[in-house]
């Protein structure tokens, strides 16, 4: 079981598909990490290279979408042995499959909140599985949004 955590700051670009805002991730202010269990101890692992394409309008969730790509070898941690283990075919299989990709299929809002969940597919280690990404949005202004959330991978 892996816990995936993220904080992404993005700013709005010109309207993209169907006139919806297209958000560009601010890489310097965004974090993507996961918690792995190593010898019974939780270890936090951060990815340094990832990108998100976000087309989002809270009033038109049926037309909104999220796509995230992560370069698996960009992991940062203090343990070289664990790094090598995580890249191995037994875990992330990063040599044969260097990227993980999440693509949303639907986005829904929890009523009366700024909490959302995106159902989609995650391709990791050459295997595609359904995943639910839970996230909260905070609109700093009309052009900047901060998304924070998590997913649990089994």
PDB file of N, CA, C and O in Angstrom, residues 35-63:
ATOM      1  N   UNK A  35       4.411   7.922   0.427  1.00  0.00           N
ATOM      2  CA  UNK A  35       4.918   7.265   1.633  1.00  0.00           C
ATOM      3  C   UNK A  35       4.990   5.779   1.339  1.00  0.00           C
ATOM      4  O   UNK A  35       3.990   5.161   0.978  1.00  0.00           O
ATOM      5  N   UNK A  36       6.180   5.218   1.459  1.00  0.00           N
ATOM      6  CA  UNK A  36       6.379   3.778   1.266  1.00  0.00           C
ATOM      7  C   UNK A  36       6.748   3.153   2.603  1.00  0.00           C
ATOM      8  O   UNK A  36       7.329   3.815   3.461  1.00  0.00           O
ATOM      9  N   UNK A  37       6.415   1.893   2.778  1.00  0.00           N
ATOM     10  CA  UNK A  37       6.828   1.147   3.959  1.00  0.00           C
ATOM     11  C   UNK A  37       8.119   0.407   3.626  1.00  0.00           C
ATOM     12  O   UNK A  37       8.161  -0.357   2.671  1.00  0.00           O
ATOM     13  N   UNK A  38       9.169   0.669   4.386  1.00  0.00           N
ATOM     14  CA  UNK A  38      10.454  -0.007   4.184  1.00  0.00           C
ATOM     15  C   UNK A  38      10.896  -0.594   5.521  1.00  0.00           C
ATOM     16  O   UNK A  38      11.128   0.145   6.484  1.00  0.00           O
ATOM     17  N   UNK A  39      10.952  -1.929   5.589  1.00  0.00           N
ATOM     18  CA  UNK A  39      11.282  -2.620   6.841  1.00  0.00           C
ATOM     19  C   UNK A  39      10.383  -2.168   7.984  1.00  0.00           C
ATOM     20  O   UNK A  39      10.835  -1.957   9.101  1.00  0.00           O
ATOM     21  N   UNK A  40       9.094  -1.972   7.665  1.00  0.00           N
ATOM     22  CA  UNK A  40       8.120  -1.602   8.684  1.00  0.00           C
ATOM     23  C   UNK A  40       8.118  -0.129   9.057  1.00  0.00           C
ATOM     24  O   UNK A  40       7.366   0.287   9.927  1.00  0.00           O
ATOM     25  N   UNK A  41       8.960   0.664   8.403  1.00  0.00           N
ATOM     26  CA  UNK A  41       9.062   2.078   8.722  1.00  0.00           C
ATOM     27  C   UNK A  41       8.568   2.908   7.533  1.00  0.00           C
ATOM     28  O   UNK A  41       8.991   2.671   6.404  1.00  0.00           O
ATOM     29  N   UNK A  42       7.698   3.900   7.782  1.00  0.00           N
ATOM     30  CA  UNK A  42       7.264   4.748   6.672  1.00  0.00           C
ATOM     31  C   UNK A  42       8.411   5.635   6.192  1.00  0.00           C
ATOM     32  O   UNK A  42       9.147   6.200   6.993  1.00  0.00           O
ATOM     33  N   UNK A  43       8.559   5.719   4.859  1.00  0.00           N
ATOM     34  CA  UNK A  43       9.604   6.536   4.254  1.00  0.00           C
ATOM     35  C   UNK A  43       8.938   7.472   3.254  1.00  0.00           C
ATOM     36  O   UNK A  43       8.189   7.031   2.388  1.00  0.00           O
ATOM     37  N   UNK A  44       9.218   8.769   3.384  1.00  0.00           N
ATOM     38  CA  UNK A  44       8.668   9.749   2.459  1.00  0.00           C
ATOM     39  C   UNK A  44       9.592   9.884   1.251  1.00  0.00           C
ATOM     40  O   UNK A  44      10.795  10.049   1.400  1.00  0.00           O
ATOM     41  N   UNK A  45       8.991   9.801   0.075  1.00  0.00           N
ATOM     42  CA  UNK A  45       9.740   9.879  -1.184  1.00  0.00           C
ATOM     43  C   UNK A  45       9.122  10.992  -2.026  1.00  0.00           C
ATOM     44  O   UNK A  45       7.914  11.008  -2.245  1.00  0.00           O
ATOM     45  N   UNK A  46       9.943  11.909  -2.488  1.00  0.00           N
ATOM     46  CA  UNK A  46       9.482  13.045  -3.284  1.00  0.00           C
ATOM     47  C   UNK A  46       9.888  12.848  -4.737  1.00  0.00           C
ATOM     48  O   UNK A  46      10.983  12.367  -5.020  1.00  0.00           O
ATOM     49  N   UNK A  47       8.991  13.219  -5.656  1.00  0.00           N
ATOM     50  CA  UNK A  47       9.325  13.217  -7.080  1.00  0.00           C
ATOM     51  C   UNK A  47       9.736  14.629  -7.479  1.00  0.00           C
ATOM     52  O   UNK A  47       9.044  15.601  -7.159  1.00  0.00           O
ATOM     53  N   UNK A  48      10.849  14.743  -8.193  1.00  0.00           N
ATOM     54  CA  UNK A  48      11.328  16.051  -8.630  1.00  0.00           C
ATOM     55  C   UNK A  48      10.834  16.443 -10.018  1.00  0.00           C
ATOM     56  O   UNK A  48      10.830  17.623 -10.351  1.00  0.00           O
ATOM     57  N   UNK A  49      10.440  15.464 -10.838  1.00  0.00           N
ATOM     58  CA  UNK A  49      10.002  15.761 -12.207  1.00  0.00           C
ATOM     59  C   UNK A  49       8.599  15.202 -12.413  1.00  0.00           C
ATOM     60  O   UNK A  49       8.404  13.983 -12.431  1.00  0.00           O
ATOM     61  N   UNK A  50       7.644  16.107 -12.545  1.00  0.00           N
ATOM     62  CA  UNK A  50       6.259  15.731 -12.839  1.00  0.00           C
ATOM     63  C   UNK A  50       5.562  16.942 -13.434  1.00  0.00           C
ATOM     64  O   UNK A  50       6.027  18.077 -13.302  1.00  0.00           O
ATOM     65  N   UNK A  51       4.462  16.696 -14.114  1.00  0.00           N
ATOM     66  CA  UNK A  51       3.707  17.783 -14.715  1.00  0.00           C
ATOM     67  C   UNK A  51       2.227  17.424 -14.670  1.00  0.00           C
ATOM     68  O   UNK A  51       1.867  16.245 -14.656  1.00  0.00           O
ATOM     69  N   UNK A  52       1.406  18.444 -14.643  1.00  0.00           N
ATOM     70  CA  UNK A  52      -0.038  18.248 -14.598  1.00  0.00           C
ATOM     71  C   UNK A  52      -0.703  19.149 -15.635  1.00  0.00           C
ATOM     72  O   UNK A  52      -0.371  20.328 -15.737  1.00  0.00           O
ATOM     73  N   UNK A  53      -1.605  18.583 -16.409  1.00  0.00           N
ATOM     74  CA  UNK A  53      -2.450  19.338 -17.335  1.00  0.00           C
ATOM     75  C   UNK A  53      -3.846  19.337 -16.736  1.00  0.00           C
ATOM     76  O   UNK A  53      -4.467  18.285 -16.595  1.00  0.00           O
ATOM     77  N   UNK A  54      -4.320  20.503 -16.371  1.00  0.00           N
ATOM     78  CA  UNK A  54      -5.587  20.614 -15.656  1.00  0.00           C
ATOM     79  C   UNK A  54      -6.527  21.525 -16.436  1.00  0.00           C
ATOM     80  O   UNK A  54      -6.208  22.691 -16.685  1.00  0.00           O
ATOM     81  N   UNK A  55      -7.652  20.981 -16.841  1.00  0.00           N
ATOM     82  CA  UNK A  55      -8.731  21.746 -17.465  1.00  0.00           C
ATOM     83  C   UNK A  55      -9.883  21.630 -16.476  1.00  0.00           C
ATOM     84  O   UNK A  55     -10.391  20.535 -16.237  1.00  0.00           O
ATOM     85  N   UNK A  56     -10.278  22.767 -15.875  1.00  0.00           N
ATOM     86  CA  UNK A  56     -11.184  22.654 -14.736  1.00  0.00           C
ATOM     87  C   UNK A  56     -12.097  23.866 -14.614  1.00  0.00           C
ATOM     88  O   UNK A  56     -11.658  25.009 -14.662  1.00  0.00           O
ATOM     89  N   UNK A  57     -13.375  23.562 -14.421  1.00  0.00           N
ATOM     90  CA  UNK A  57     -14.380  24.565 -14.088  1.00  0.00           C
ATOM     91  C   UNK A  57     -15.323  23.893 -13.093  1.00  0.00           C
ATOM     92  O   UNK A  57     -15.958  22.888 -13.429  1.00  0.00           O
ATOM     93  N   UNK A  58     -15.421  24.406 -11.863  1.00  0.00           N
ATOM     94  CA  UNK A  58     -16.273  23.756 -10.862  1.00  0.00           C
ATOM     95  C   UNK A  58     -17.745  23.692 -11.260  1.00  0.00           C
ATOM     96  O   UNK A  58     -18.487  22.861 -10.740  1.00  0.00           O
ATOM     97  N   UNK A  59     -18.148  24.544 -12.203  1.00  0.00           N
ATOM     98  CA  UNK A  59     -19.534  24.508 -12.672  1.00  0.00           C
ATOM     99  C   UNK A  59     -19.734  23.589 -13.872  1.00  0.00           C
ATOM    100  O   UNK A  59     -20.863  23.363 -14.303  1.00  0.00           O
ATOM    101  N   UNK A  60     -18.634  23.069 -14.428  1.00  0.00           N
ATOM    102  CA  UNK A  60     -18.717  22.157 -15.575  1.00  0.00           C
ATOM    103  C   UNK A  60     -17.756  20.980 -15.367  1.00  0.00           C
ATOM    104  O   UNK A  60     -16.852  20.733 -16.156  1.00  0.00           O
ATOM    105  N   UNK A  61     -17.987  20.264 -14.288  1.00  0.00           N
ATOM    106  CA  UNK A  61     -17.108  19.146 -13.946  1.00  0.00           C
ATOM    107  C   UNK A  61     -17.145  18.055 -15.006  1.00  0.00           C
ATOM    108  O   UNK A  61     -16.146  17.361 -15.216  1.00  0.00           O
ATOM    109  N   UNK A  62     -18.265  17.904 -15.688  1.00  0.00           N
ATOM    110  CA  UNK A  62     -18.373  16.864 -16.720  1.00  0.00           C
ATOM    111  C   UNK A  62     -17.453  17.133 -17.906  1.00  0.00           C
ATOM    112  O   UNK A  62     -17.163  16.232 -18.680  1.00  0.00           O
ATOM    113  N   UNK A  63     -16.971  18.359 -18.042  1.00  0.00           N
ATOM    114  CA  UNK A  63     -16.050  18.716 -19.119  1.00  0.00           C
ATOM    115  C   UNK A  63     -14.626  18.939 -18.617  1.00  0.00           C
ATOM    116  O   UNK A  63     -13.736  19.236 -19.402  1.00  0.00           O
TER     117      UNK A  63
END
